[in-house]
């Protein structure tokens, strides 16, 4: 976790240096805002990971030579089959087409997307293979 | 007991296991297995590539003779717009970060799946529907978008490009953009949180490293494009004036936003393919990779620098800080050069086995280096002013992108084909395809450099006999047809391996990374047992204990050595 933290932070610091040079040299606000946002994209998650790295023991994947005892535990629950991402994708497709053709597909699109959002949430709450 | 065995026990009581799942089309529609989604991505993007390739053939046929009327000028504009858009948004990126990364990352780090399997499935459906949306443009009354893959303002405004085609283009790329962002989140989270015990950051395969950095670049670049597209849509439909001078907006703002996405995008396309050849060179040279840490830090340097060079596409607008963007663009050549050096260093003194993957990978170095060096020329503003919007630039970016996505892409495709399908491809056909494509590729694009230097502008449908562009254009078109024959050979290869399969062993190349330690194709949750990971070549160590990689360093030692 410590290295992940340093990786994000390093990118954030790099962009912070670049934005300082760019802003003082060019005075151009559009590009400066974008690089500043990139710097924050490094610094904010970097700080979060660092905050956790200080409070956690190294995980088995951070250890060079983990013992079998350190390597036990449940990785997580992974769904195997669920139709709802497909339904949500079709909903997004219909909404997209409605943005071009301004038609009744908007209603179907939202019906698909909302039902999929509710179903996928319930499914995740139930957990495990679904 | 490993984490994964534990996982198997933990899920044993759950209602549905992979092997009990649905069958037929429903299985395909509802699968959240990263391997199924990865293959879907790969095959879909190859189909999009072949469609866009056919468009390139039409473009080259039009340009084969002066004053040609093979297609109308409007159709020509639509063809090069959708050719570029499909190749960049629907093939090059999704083939790598949707296809290869989805399939390989969990296998390479010893994980049972991606971190967010449902989000992963949604990414694919957004990508597929986005691709279909783009092609729908050809079926509308006003035709598909015709303003180039960059969609510059004010050409893309509702006055200059009316109709449904441009709107379909905007919606399509927004859908594909969201799909990319979700994939980026999934990649970074998977690599940070689902590595097997002992798989430290500095033991990850280079491909996985490159995909991590690609994921970070996606998170920086793609949201900017999506936001820019939403503003373009608002300009076209809601009467806003973000990109029009009339209402106080700025057309150059579109270029700034677009290229802030567009230049990192070039590296989002390239880095995964750099990762693929970094896996191939050591295996076919029978050596560990030369300069592992150099490659990792070169990748990080490329990522950092790539976000500070966007305005080198805008030198001729006269609104950008030339020395800043020129200097950073030239600097990128340094980490890229380090990479080429380490690939050659890996092959140096190795026992080279010129199977199809290595042949394609060497072809990649040749093609990419030529394109890369002309990129260094273009980073210099005086040269850029002279060659901007000419065929010199067309030749440059095709050499870089074709060189990367096709040569390295097919190197990777043939390398992992046995793992993906459990079958072997036909070696002779793969080599024949290589030579046809390699000769065709150079014959297509080398003459375009000369055409550019002689002043042929890009995006023109017609040129006159008196321009003296005919001979070089004919050469270029002949090269394009040769390349197309190469892709027919590829389809024949796939057909043959489908109809008369040769079973592939689990580890046909004596591979190094973890994906070669499982069966071909892998079981539903990837591994029955993950081998111990004590170096960055765990499968090699397992199969060759007498030559296992050196002393194991402690985490503290390693991070001190790397960071201080």
XYZ file of C-alpha atoms in Angstrom:
694
model
C 0.000 0.000 0.000
C 2.911 2.347 0.739
C 4.165 2.216 -2.822
C 0.700 2.773 -4.303
C 0.503 5.887 -2.109
C 3.891 7.118 -3.298
C 2.980 6.463 -6.922
C -0.118 8.671 -6.800
C 1.616 11.312 -4.711
C 4.604 11.362 -7.076
C 2.341 11.974 -10.074
C 0.492 14.697 -8.153
C 3.736 16.482 -7.201
C 5.009 16.219 -10.790
C 1.849 17.862 -12.144
C 1.982 20.511 -9.405
C 5.507 21.478 -10.523
C 4.440 21.489 -14.191
C 1.384 23.657 -13.508
C 3.486 26.152 -11.551
C 5.956 26.491 -14.447
C 3.212 26.599 -17.062
C 1.060 29.151 -15.260
C 3.884 31.605 -14.548
C 5.334 31.260 -18.032
C 2.178 31.345 -20.157
C -0.569 32.796 -17.946
C -3.006 30.623 -19.919
C -5.903 29.618 -17.694
C -7.530 26.719 -19.600
C -4.512 24.440 -19.740
C -3.422 25.449 -16.228
C -6.814 24.385 -14.833
C -6.554 21.012 -16.543
C -3.046 20.302 -15.212
C -4.105 21.536 -11.765
C -6.982 19.034 -11.872
C -4.486 16.323 -12.840
C -2.316 17.312 -9.861
C -5.326 16.948 -7.548
C -6.119 13.598 -9.164
C -2.705 12.472 -7.938
C -2.672 14.209 -4.555
C -6.174 13.384 -3.248
C -6.142 9.593 -3.748
C -2.426 9.640 -2.853
C -3.230 11.208 0.524
C -6.097 8.769 1.077
C -3.903 5.744 0.338
C -1.184 7.173 2.578
C -3.693 7.640 5.403
C -4.600 3.963 5.135
C -0.996 2.817 4.650
C -0.141 4.353 8.052
C -2.974 2.461 9.762
C -2.567 -0.927 8.080
C -0.101 -3.740 8.388
C 1.453 -4.609 5.018
C -0.956 -6.828 3.087
C 0.179 -10.276 1.840
C 0.640 -8.757 -1.630
C 2.987 -6.129 -0.175
C 5.260 -8.779 1.364
C 8.268 -10.209 -0.416
C 7.967 -13.590 1.275
C 4.534 -14.039 2.869
C 4.017 -17.106 5.034
C 1.103 -19.362 4.222
C -0.593 -18.083 7.387
C -0.419 -14.500 6.139
C -1.829 -15.596 2.800
C -5.140 -16.940 4.030
C -8.417 -15.076 3.921
C -11.325 -14.432 1.642
C -10.525 -12.307 -1.413
C -14.104 -11.234 -2.007
C -17.354 -12.246 -3.614
C -17.471 -12.152 -7.396
C -20.726 -12.331 -9.325
C -20.709 -14.844 -12.156
C -23.801 -14.117 -14.233
C -26.081 -11.102 -14.135
C -28.193 -9.628 -16.901
C -28.454 -6.129 -15.397
C -25.271 -4.582 -16.850
C -26.598 -5.546 -20.289
C -29.998 -3.994 -19.509
C -28.317 -0.827 -18.252
C -26.127 -0.698 -21.368
C -29.185 -0.948 -23.595
C -30.833 1.786 -21.497
C -27.842 4.079 -22.038
C -27.961 3.276 -25.774
C -31.655 4.241 -25.951
C -31.045 7.460 -24.007
C -28.147 8.247 -26.365
C -30.349 7.713 -29.429
C -33.030 9.925 -27.875
C -30.449 12.728 -27.641
C -30.134 12.554 -31.433
C -33.621 11.658 -32.602
C -35.563 13.135 -29.666
C -38.015 10.272 -29.622
C -39.905 7.839 -27.435
C -36.707 5.831 -26.910
C -35.997 8.138 -23.965
C -38.840 6.538 -21.972
C -37.637 3.006 -22.711
C -34.055 4.062 -22.018
C -34.844 5.449 -18.579
C -37.084 2.464 -17.779
C -34.220 0.111 -18.615
C -31.543 2.134 -16.826
C -33.540 2.742 -13.631
C -34.772 -0.862 -13.337
C -31.218 -2.088 -13.913
C -29.809 0.343 -11.309
C -32.308 -0.855 -8.687
C -31.843 -4.531 -9.526
C -28.072 -4.394 -9.546
C -28.078 -2.647 -6.168
C -30.360 -5.282 -4.639
C -28.216 -7.983 -6.187
C -25.021 -6.535 -4.727
C -26.704 -6.199 -1.334
C -27.590 -9.893 -1.427
C -23.936 -10.554 -2.252
C -22.084 -13.542 -3.562
C -22.686 -15.248 -6.857
C -25.966 -14.136 -8.376
C -3.756 -22.519 2.057
C -3.749 -19.782 -0.508
C -6.214 -16.973 -0.665
C -7.725 -18.465 -3.765
C -8.314 -21.891 -2.305
C -9.968 -20.171 0.621
C -12.069 -18.215 -1.849
C -13.157 -21.451 -3.481
C -14.345 -22.816 -0.128
C -16.001 -19.552 0.809
C -18.116 -19.537 -2.311
C -18.888 -23.245 -2.306
C -22.182 -22.776 -0.476
C -23.373 -20.006 -2.781
C -26.303 -20.769 -5.045
C -24.786 -20.568 -8.541
C -21.252 -21.473 -9.597
C -19.762 -20.736 -13.009
C -20.214 -24.222 -14.364
C -23.883 -24.202 -13.355
C -24.597 -20.912 -15.100
C -26.934 -20.209 -17.987
C -26.226 -21.511 -21.469
C -26.323 -20.193 -25.038
C -26.785 -16.517 -25.853
C -28.067 -15.716 -22.381
C -24.737 -16.907 -20.966
C -22.898 -14.544 -23.312
C -25.195 -11.586 -22.502
C -25.042 -12.051 -18.744
C -21.448 -13.162 -18.093
C -19.332 -11.048 -15.770
C -16.247 -13.241 -16.210
C -13.337 -10.999 -17.198
C -12.187 -13.593 -19.731
C -15.515 -13.616 -21.583
C -15.699 -9.803 -21.507
C -12.065 -9.519 -22.581
C -12.631 -11.807 -25.554
C -15.824 -9.947 -26.465
C -13.861 -6.703 -26.475
C -11.064 -8.196 -28.539
C -13.228 -9.736 -31.243
C -15.556 -6.717 -31.434
C -12.635 -4.327 -31.794
C -11.067 -6.522 -34.503
C -14.353 -6.374 -36.438
C -14.402 -2.572 -36.070
C -10.770 -2.522 -37.251
C -11.634 -4.519 -40.377
C -14.593 -2.196 -41.155
C -12.398 0.888 -40.684
C -9.707 -0.821 -42.782
C -12.198 -1.240 -45.631
C -12.888 2.490 -45.392
C -9.134 3.088 -45.710
C -9.175 0.992 -48.893
C -11.918 3.204 -50.330
C -9.911 6.304 -49.374
C -6.754 4.946 -51.011
C -8.677 3.907 -54.147
C -10.037 7.447 -54.457
C -6.515 8.870 -54.176
C -4.921 6.419 -56.619
C -5.511 8.701 -59.599
C -5.812 12.456 -60.111
C -9.257 14.059 -60.488
C -10.823 10.826 -59.235
C -14.591 10.489 -58.934
C -14.626 7.059 -57.278
C -16.476 8.541 -54.282
C -18.031 11.988 -53.861
C -16.193 14.620 -51.838
C -18.864 14.479 -49.117
C -18.555 10.688 -48.891
C -14.771 11.017 -48.810
C -15.015 13.369 -45.826
C -17.336 10.955 -44.044
C -15.015 8.039 -44.796
C -11.853 9.594 -43.369
C -13.750 10.897 -40.342
C -15.260 7.549 -39.430
C -12.075 5.650 -40.416
C -10.071 7.725 -37.924
C -12.769 7.701 -35.256
C -13.252 3.943 -35.433
C -9.550 3.154 -35.464
C -8.807 5.411 -32.484
C -11.923 5.217 -30.321
C -13.234 1.769 -31.223
C -10.181 -0.308 -32.141
C -6.799 0.764 -30.821
C -7.804 1.609 -27.246
C -10.533 -0.962 -26.562
C -8.491 -3.744 -28.221
C -5.787 -3.122 -25.617
C -7.390 -1.889 -22.396
C -10.728 -3.603 -22.987
C -9.495 -6.803 -24.600
C -5.967 -7.731 -23.569
C -5.998 -5.954 -20.203
C -9.355 -7.392 -19.169
C -8.296 -10.879 -20.093
C -4.739 -10.791 -18.799
C -4.507 -8.522 -15.749
C -6.336 -10.838 -13.295
C -4.360 -13.796 -14.679
C -1.030 -11.991 -14.411
C -1.548 -10.865 -10.807
C -3.216 -14.084 -9.649
C -6.730 -12.658 -9.092
C -10.032 -14.496 -9.595
C -11.626 -11.643 -11.601
C -11.567 -7.860 -12.072
C -12.431 -5.794 -8.992
C -15.861 -4.697 -10.325
C -17.191 -7.467 -12.592
C -20.622 -5.860 -13.168
C -19.067 -2.506 -14.047
C -16.787 -4.388 -16.409
C -19.770 -5.929 -18.203
C -21.453 -2.513 -18.408
C -18.246 -1.078 -19.948
C -18.438 -3.622 -22.745
C -22.104 -2.937 -23.529
C -21.494 0.816 -23.582
C -18.561 0.244 -25.923
C -20.525 -2.008 -28.276
C -23.558 0.292 -28.419
C -21.273 3.316 -28.806
C -19.654 1.653 -31.810
C -23.016 0.831 -33.368
C -24.151 4.428 -32.762
C -21.168 5.740 -34.708
C -21.899 3.478 -37.690
C -25.599 4.460 -37.649
C -24.469 7.832 -39.014
C -24.100 6.274 -42.478
C -27.807 5.419 -42.487
C -29.071 8.939 -41.802
C -30.265 11.316 -44.524
C -27.404 13.774 -44.004
C -24.737 11.078 -43.769
C -22.139 10.397 -41.063
C -19.985 13.019 -39.353
C -17.573 14.609 -41.842
C -15.376 16.929 -39.772
C -12.403 14.659 -39.085
C -11.846 12.496 -36.009
C -10.846 15.653 -34.061
C -14.192 17.417 -34.614
C -12.688 20.915 -34.643
C -14.895 23.903 -33.811
C -16.404 25.773 -35.626
C -16.591 23.101 -38.365
C -18.512 20.856 -35.954
C -21.113 23.522 -35.128
C -24.775 23.046 -36.049
C -24.437 25.636 -38.823
C -21.444 24.035 -40.541
C -22.289 20.383 -39.831
C -26.062 20.077 -39.488
C -27.944 16.799 -39.232
C -28.075 13.654 -37.149
C -24.706 12.209 -38.237
C -22.546 14.579 -36.167
C -24.862 14.121 -33.167
C -24.541 10.361 -33.444
C -20.764 10.835 -33.495
C -20.927 12.916 -30.285
C -23.208 10.430 -28.487
C -21.126 7.508 -29.689
C -17.892 8.894 -28.306
C -19.591 9.884 -25.056
C -20.765 6.269 -24.606
C -17.333 4.893 -25.480
C -15.773 7.543 -23.206
C -17.817 6.409 -20.195
C -16.937 2.831 -21.027
C -13.238 3.782 -21.012
C -13.490 5.627 -17.693
C -15.177 2.616 -16.047
C -12.463 0.339 -17.423
C -9.774 2.700 -16.102
C -11.289 2.609 -12.596
C -11.521 -1.169 -12.787
C -7.916 -1.606 -13.925
C -6.383 0.594 -11.225
C -8.507 -0.919 -8.442
C -7.821 -4.487 -9.556
C -4.068 -3.932 -9.676
C -3.991 -2.147 -6.300
C -6.246 -4.506 -4.363
C -6.421 -7.973 -5.923
C -2.802 -9.054 -6.289
C -1.936 -12.541 -5.055
C 0.229 -12.877 -1.920
C 3.871 -12.117 -2.743
C 2.974 -10.224 -5.962
C 4.533 -6.924 -4.884
C 4.338 -3.896 -7.168
C 7.885 -4.542 -8.383
C 7.150 -8.151 -9.251
C 4.236 -7.324 -11.517
C 4.758 -8.151 -15.200
C 5.596 -5.100 -17.324
C 2.280 -5.487 -19.156
C 0.415 -5.091 -15.863
C 2.554 -2.073 -14.959
C 1.798 -0.458 -18.289
C -1.913 -1.112 -17.848
C -1.828 0.509 -14.394
C -0.278 3.630 -15.881
C -2.723 3.484 -18.809
C -5.578 3.308 -16.289
C -4.295 6.455 -14.555
C -3.950 8.242 -17.908
C -7.514 7.249 -18.838
C -8.726 8.832 -15.588
C -6.870 12.052 -16.436
C -7.822 12.282 -20.111
C -11.208 10.713 -20.813
C -13.354 12.896 -18.512
C -12.003 15.992 -20.290
C -13.163 14.617 -23.653
C -16.594 13.670 -22.308
C -17.030 17.153 -20.806
C -15.887 18.775 -24.076
C -18.413 16.669 -26.021
C -21.280 17.635 -23.694
C -20.431 21.315 -24.269
C -20.303 20.707 -28.027
C -23.736 19.107 -27.837
C -25.008 22.107 -25.840
C -23.589 24.483 -28.473
C -25.357 22.546 -31.216
C -28.746 22.200 -29.509
C -29.204 24.524 -26.546
C -27.814 27.732 -28.043
C -24.765 28.006 -25.790
C -21.633 29.618 -27.249
C -18.762 27.761 -25.595
C -16.903 27.262 -28.871
C -18.297 30.074 -31.013
C -16.789 33.538 -31.168
C -20.217 35.091 -31.772
C -21.381 34.599 -28.195
C -18.025 35.246 -26.537
C -16.763 31.659 -26.724
C -13.512 30.381 -28.198
C -13.037 27.775 -30.953
C -9.461 27.257 -29.749
C -10.881 26.111 -26.390
C -12.186 23.001 -28.187
C -8.664 22.320 -29.463
C -7.225 22.761 -25.977
C -9.771 20.413 -24.399
C -9.660 17.928 -27.247
C -5.878 17.639 -27.303
C -5.631 17.537 -23.518
C -7.470 14.274 -24.064
C -5.963 13.556 -27.481
C -2.301 13.484 -26.638
C -2.491 11.330 -23.511
C -4.822 9.193 -25.663
C -1.894 8.460 -27.966
C -0.062 6.988 -24.968
C -3.224 5.283 -23.708
C -3.113 3.512 -27.057
C 0.617 2.925 -27.088
C 1.540 1.905 -23.516
C -0.474 -1.359 -23.462
C 1.225 -2.433 -26.676
C 4.640 -1.493 -25.245
C 3.675 -3.781 -22.356
C 2.798 -6.634 -24.712
C 6.155 -6.627 -26.493
C 7.879 -6.335 -23.096
C 6.318 -9.717 -22.276
C 7.253 -11.229 -25.631
C 10.948 -10.267 -25.974
C 12.155 -12.051 -22.805
C 10.190 -15.249 -23.493
C 11.455 -15.628 -27.067
C 14.999 -14.583 -26.116
C 15.106 -17.075 -23.196
C 16.269 -14.289 -20.864
C 14.750 -12.192 -18.094
C 13.742 -8.695 -19.174
C 16.685 -6.322 -19.330
C 16.188 -3.188 -17.192
C 12.860 -3.949 -15.476
C 12.895 -0.866 -13.272
C 14.094 1.285 -16.160
C 11.022 0.204 -18.115
C 8.683 0.934 -15.192
C 10.068 4.403 -14.577
C 10.209 5.151 -18.309
C 6.496 4.302 -18.457
C 5.759 6.623 -15.538
C 7.845 9.382 -17.139
C 5.981 9.006 -20.436
C 2.675 9.228 -18.572
C 3.717 12.382 -16.710
C 5.154 14.134 -19.755
C 2.318 13.114 -22.070
C -0.175 15.300 -20.211
C 2.004 18.394 -20.693
C 2.417 18.290 -24.464
C -1.113 18.616 -25.848
C -0.573 21.972 -27.558
C 2.106 20.634 -29.921
C -0.899 19.779 -32.096
C -1.772 23.490 -32.047
C 1.553 25.187 -32.891
C 0.067 26.880 -35.958
C -2.866 28.393 -34.035
C -0.415 31.039 -32.784
C -1.961 30.924 -29.307
C 0.351 28.497 -27.533
C 3.604 28.700 -25.632
C 5.936 27.193 -28.233
C 9.137 26.640 -26.172
C 7.284 24.901 -23.305
C 5.385 22.441 -25.481
C 8.310 21.871 -27.819
C 10.693 21.113 -24.930
C 8.325 18.671 -23.206
C 7.548 16.954 -26.528
C 11.249 16.484 -27.250
C 11.784 15.173 -23.695
C 9.339 12.293 -24.277
C 11.858 10.851 -26.715
C 14.154 10.083 -23.743
C 11.967 7.550 -21.845
C 10.754 6.148 -25.173
C 14.375 5.671 -26.225
C 15.068 3.911 -22.897
C 12.286 1.471 -23.724
C 13.628 0.687 -27.186
C 17.089 0.260 -25.638
C 15.807 -2.222 -23.032
C 13.915 -4.253 -25.667
C 17.061 -4.520 -27.778
C 19.066 -5.237 -24.604
C 16.665 -8.075 -23.795
C 17.233 -9.680 -27.196
C 20.997 -9.031 -27.101
C 22.857 -12.307 -26.575
C 19.607 -14.238 -26.145
C 18.614 -17.462 -27.893
C 16.176 -15.855 -30.290
C 13.295 -18.010 -31.448
C 11.660 -16.252 -34.395
C 8.145 -17.529 -33.921
C 5.335 -15.253 -35.126
C 5.058 -13.202 -31.881
C 8.757 -12.253 -31.902
C 8.704 -11.534 -35.647
C 5.767 -9.154 -35.218
C 7.411 -7.581 -32.159
C 10.645 -6.874 -34.049
C 8.531 -5.418 -36.859
C 6.961 -3.166 -34.230
C 10.368 -1.794 -33.137
C 11.259 -0.938 -36.752
C 7.899 0.668 -37.559
C 7.527 2.517 -34.270
C 11.069 3.883 -34.312
C 10.562 5.394 -37.769
C 7.296 6.998 -36.708
C 8.791 8.113 -33.409
C 11.777 9.826 -34.999
C 9.594 11.821 -37.380
C 7.642 12.773 -34.257
C 10.820 14.336 -32.885
C 11.057 16.388 -36.110
C 7.483 17.565 -35.684
C 8.074 18.601 -32.064
C 10.259 21.392 -33.450
C 7.968 24.359 -34.290
C 9.801 25.487 -37.483
C 9.443 22.020 -39.030
C 5.863 21.749 -37.788
C 4.947 25.106 -39.371
C 6.202 23.817 -42.727
C 4.576 20.385 -42.572
C 1.410 20.983 -40.509
C -1.715 19.466 -42.108
C 0.309 17.806 -44.873
C 0.762 14.121 -45.639
C 4.027 14.243 -43.659
C 1.918 14.325 -40.504
C -0.430 11.645 -41.881
C 2.566 9.378 -42.532
C 4.013 10.122 -39.062
C 0.954 9.238 -37.024
C 0.081 6.220 -39.129
C 3.593 4.855 -38.659
C 3.330 5.381 -34.915
C -0.213 4.099 -34.477
C -0.280 1.349 -37.108
C 3.228 0.370 -36.052
C 2.093 0.062 -32.453
C -1.450 -1.243 -32.568
C -1.078 -3.630 -35.503
C 2.503 -4.888 -35.192
C 2.655 -5.065 -31.398
C -1.064 -5.900 -31.293
C -0.693 -8.949 -33.513
C 2.509 -9.931 -31.687
C 0.390 -10.013 -28.524
C -2.584 -11.638 -30.226
C -0.508 -14.553 -31.527
C 1.431 -14.784 -28.242
C -1.713 -15.163 -26.122
C -3.906 -16.872 -28.744
C -3.182 -20.349 -27.280
C -4.176 -19.083 -23.816
C -7.334 -17.381 -25.121
C -8.652 -20.272 -27.169
C -6.782 -23.407 -26.111
C -5.753 -23.754 -29.780
C -2.658 -22.989 -31.826
C -2.701 -20.611 -34.778
C -0.882 -21.639 -37.992
C 2.699 -20.388 -37.806
C 3.296 -20.153 -41.573
C 0.145 -18.123 -42.183
C 1.037 -15.771 -39.326
C 4.502 -15.217 -40.852
C 3.046 -14.735 -44.343
C 0.639 -12.173 -42.900
C 3.563 -10.413 -41.231
C 5.576 -10.023 -44.429
C 2.574 -8.875 -46.471
C 1.599 -6.318 -43.824
C 5.178 -5.187 -43.149
C 5.990 -4.572 -46.826
C 2.526 -3.152 -47.492
C 2.729 -0.848 -44.477
C 6.069 0.661 -45.507
C 4.982 0.960 -49.127
C 1.841 2.788 -47.988
C 3.348 5.289 -45.602
C 6.956 6.007 -46.693
C 5.782 7.677 -49.953
C 3.394 9.810 -47.875
C 6.353 11.512 -46.166
C 7.577 12.631 -49.590
C 4.076 13.683 -50.618
C 3.868 15.806 -47.484
C 7.234 17.420 -48.121
C 6.067 18.193 -51.674
C 3.083 19.975 -50.191
C 0.157 17.565 -50.505
C -2.387 18.698 -47.872
C -4.217 16.094 -45.791
C -7.985 15.546 -46.091
C -8.222 16.388 -49.794
C -10.344 14.105 -51.957
C -9.005 15.278 -55.312
C -5.666 16.500 -56.669
C -4.768 17.677 -60.178
C -2.425 15.984 -62.664
C -0.227 19.084 -62.591
C 0.379 18.624 -58.833
C 2.693 15.651 -59.627
C 1.350 13.628 -56.703
C 0.159 10.717 -58.864
C 3.124 8.304 -58.805
C 3.666 8.430 -55.042
C -0.073 8.103 -54.406
C -0.198 5.019 -56.667
C 2.659 3.456 -54.667
C 0.830 4.221 -51.451
C -2.405 2.672 -52.722
C -0.544 -0.442 -53.934
C 0.916 -0.776 -50.418
C -2.544 -0.450 -48.894
C -3.880 -3.290 -51.081
C -0.924 -5.474 -50.098
C -1.710 -4.793 -46.428
C -5.350 -5.723 -47.061
C -4.249 -9.082 -48.533
C -2.278 -9.608 -45.317
C -5.497 -9.242 -43.311
C -7.264 -11.741 -45.583
C -4.471 -14.191 -44.670
C -5.226 -13.454 -40.995
C -8.897 -14.301 -41.500
C -7.881 -17.535 -43.253
C -5.603 -18.350 -40.283
C -8.482 -17.841 -37.851
C -10.827 -19.882 -40.055
C -8.353 -22.777 -40.243
C -7.739 -22.830 -36.494
C -11.494 -22.737 -35.928
C -12.364 -25.549 -38.353
C -9.396 -27.874 -37.749
C -8.087 -27.051 -34.283
C -4.673 -28.036 -32.980
C -4.840 -28.251 -29.210
C -2.521 -25.825 -27.416
C -0.554 -26.900 -24.332
C -0.932 -24.796 -21.175
C 2.481 -23.182 -21.601
C 3.519 -23.469 -25.258
C 6.287 -20.820 -25.137
C 7.841 -21.641 -21.749
C 6.373 -18.307 -20.570
C 7.418 -16.335 -17.518
C 4.331 -14.665 -16.068
C 1.522 -16.157 -14.027
C -0.996 -16.604 -16.855
C 1.118 -19.495 -18.176
C 0.782 -21.358 -14.880
C -2.911 -22.089 -15.416
C -4.712 -24.142 -18.045
C -5.424 -23.001 -21.647
C -8.088 -21.643 -21.580
C -8.153 -20.950 -17.817
C -10.925 -22.281 -15.526
C -13.786 -20.046 -14.354
C -11.950 -18.389 -11.476
C -8.572 -18.587 -13.215
C -6.402 -20.732 -10.936
C -6.860 -23.978 -9.060
C -3.665 -23.091 -7.231
C -1.430 -20.055 -7.601
C 2.291 -20.968 -7.581
C 4.452 -19.182 -4.992
C 5.486 -15.740 -6.236
C 9.085 -14.955 -5.299
C 10.299 -13.053 -8.370
C 8.818 -11.357 -11.415
C 8.967 -14.693 -13.287
C 6.888 -17.028 -11.062
C 5.987 -19.527 -13.806
C 9.613 -19.731 -14.956
C 10.743 -20.275 -11.351
C 8.187 -23.053 -10.937
C 9.234 -24.821 -14.150
C 12.990 -24.199 -13.829
C 13.814 -24.282 -10.100
C 17.509 -24.783 -10.930
C 17.557 -21.416 -12.770
C 15.111 -19.546 -10.522
C 15.679 -15.806 -10.269
C 18.069 -14.513 -7.563
C 17.879 -13.583 -3.921
C 14.568 -12.467 -2.483
C 14.695 -8.876 -1.224
C 12.614 -7.600 1.642
C 9.910 -5.021 1.009
C 11.895 -2.474 3.015
C 15.072 -3.099 1.010
C 13.235 -2.916 -2.273
C 11.355 0.294 -1.586
C 14.562 1.879 -0.238
C 16.462 0.882 -3.356
C 13.752 2.089 -5.686
C 12.708 5.296 -4.069
C 15.808 6.740 -2.429
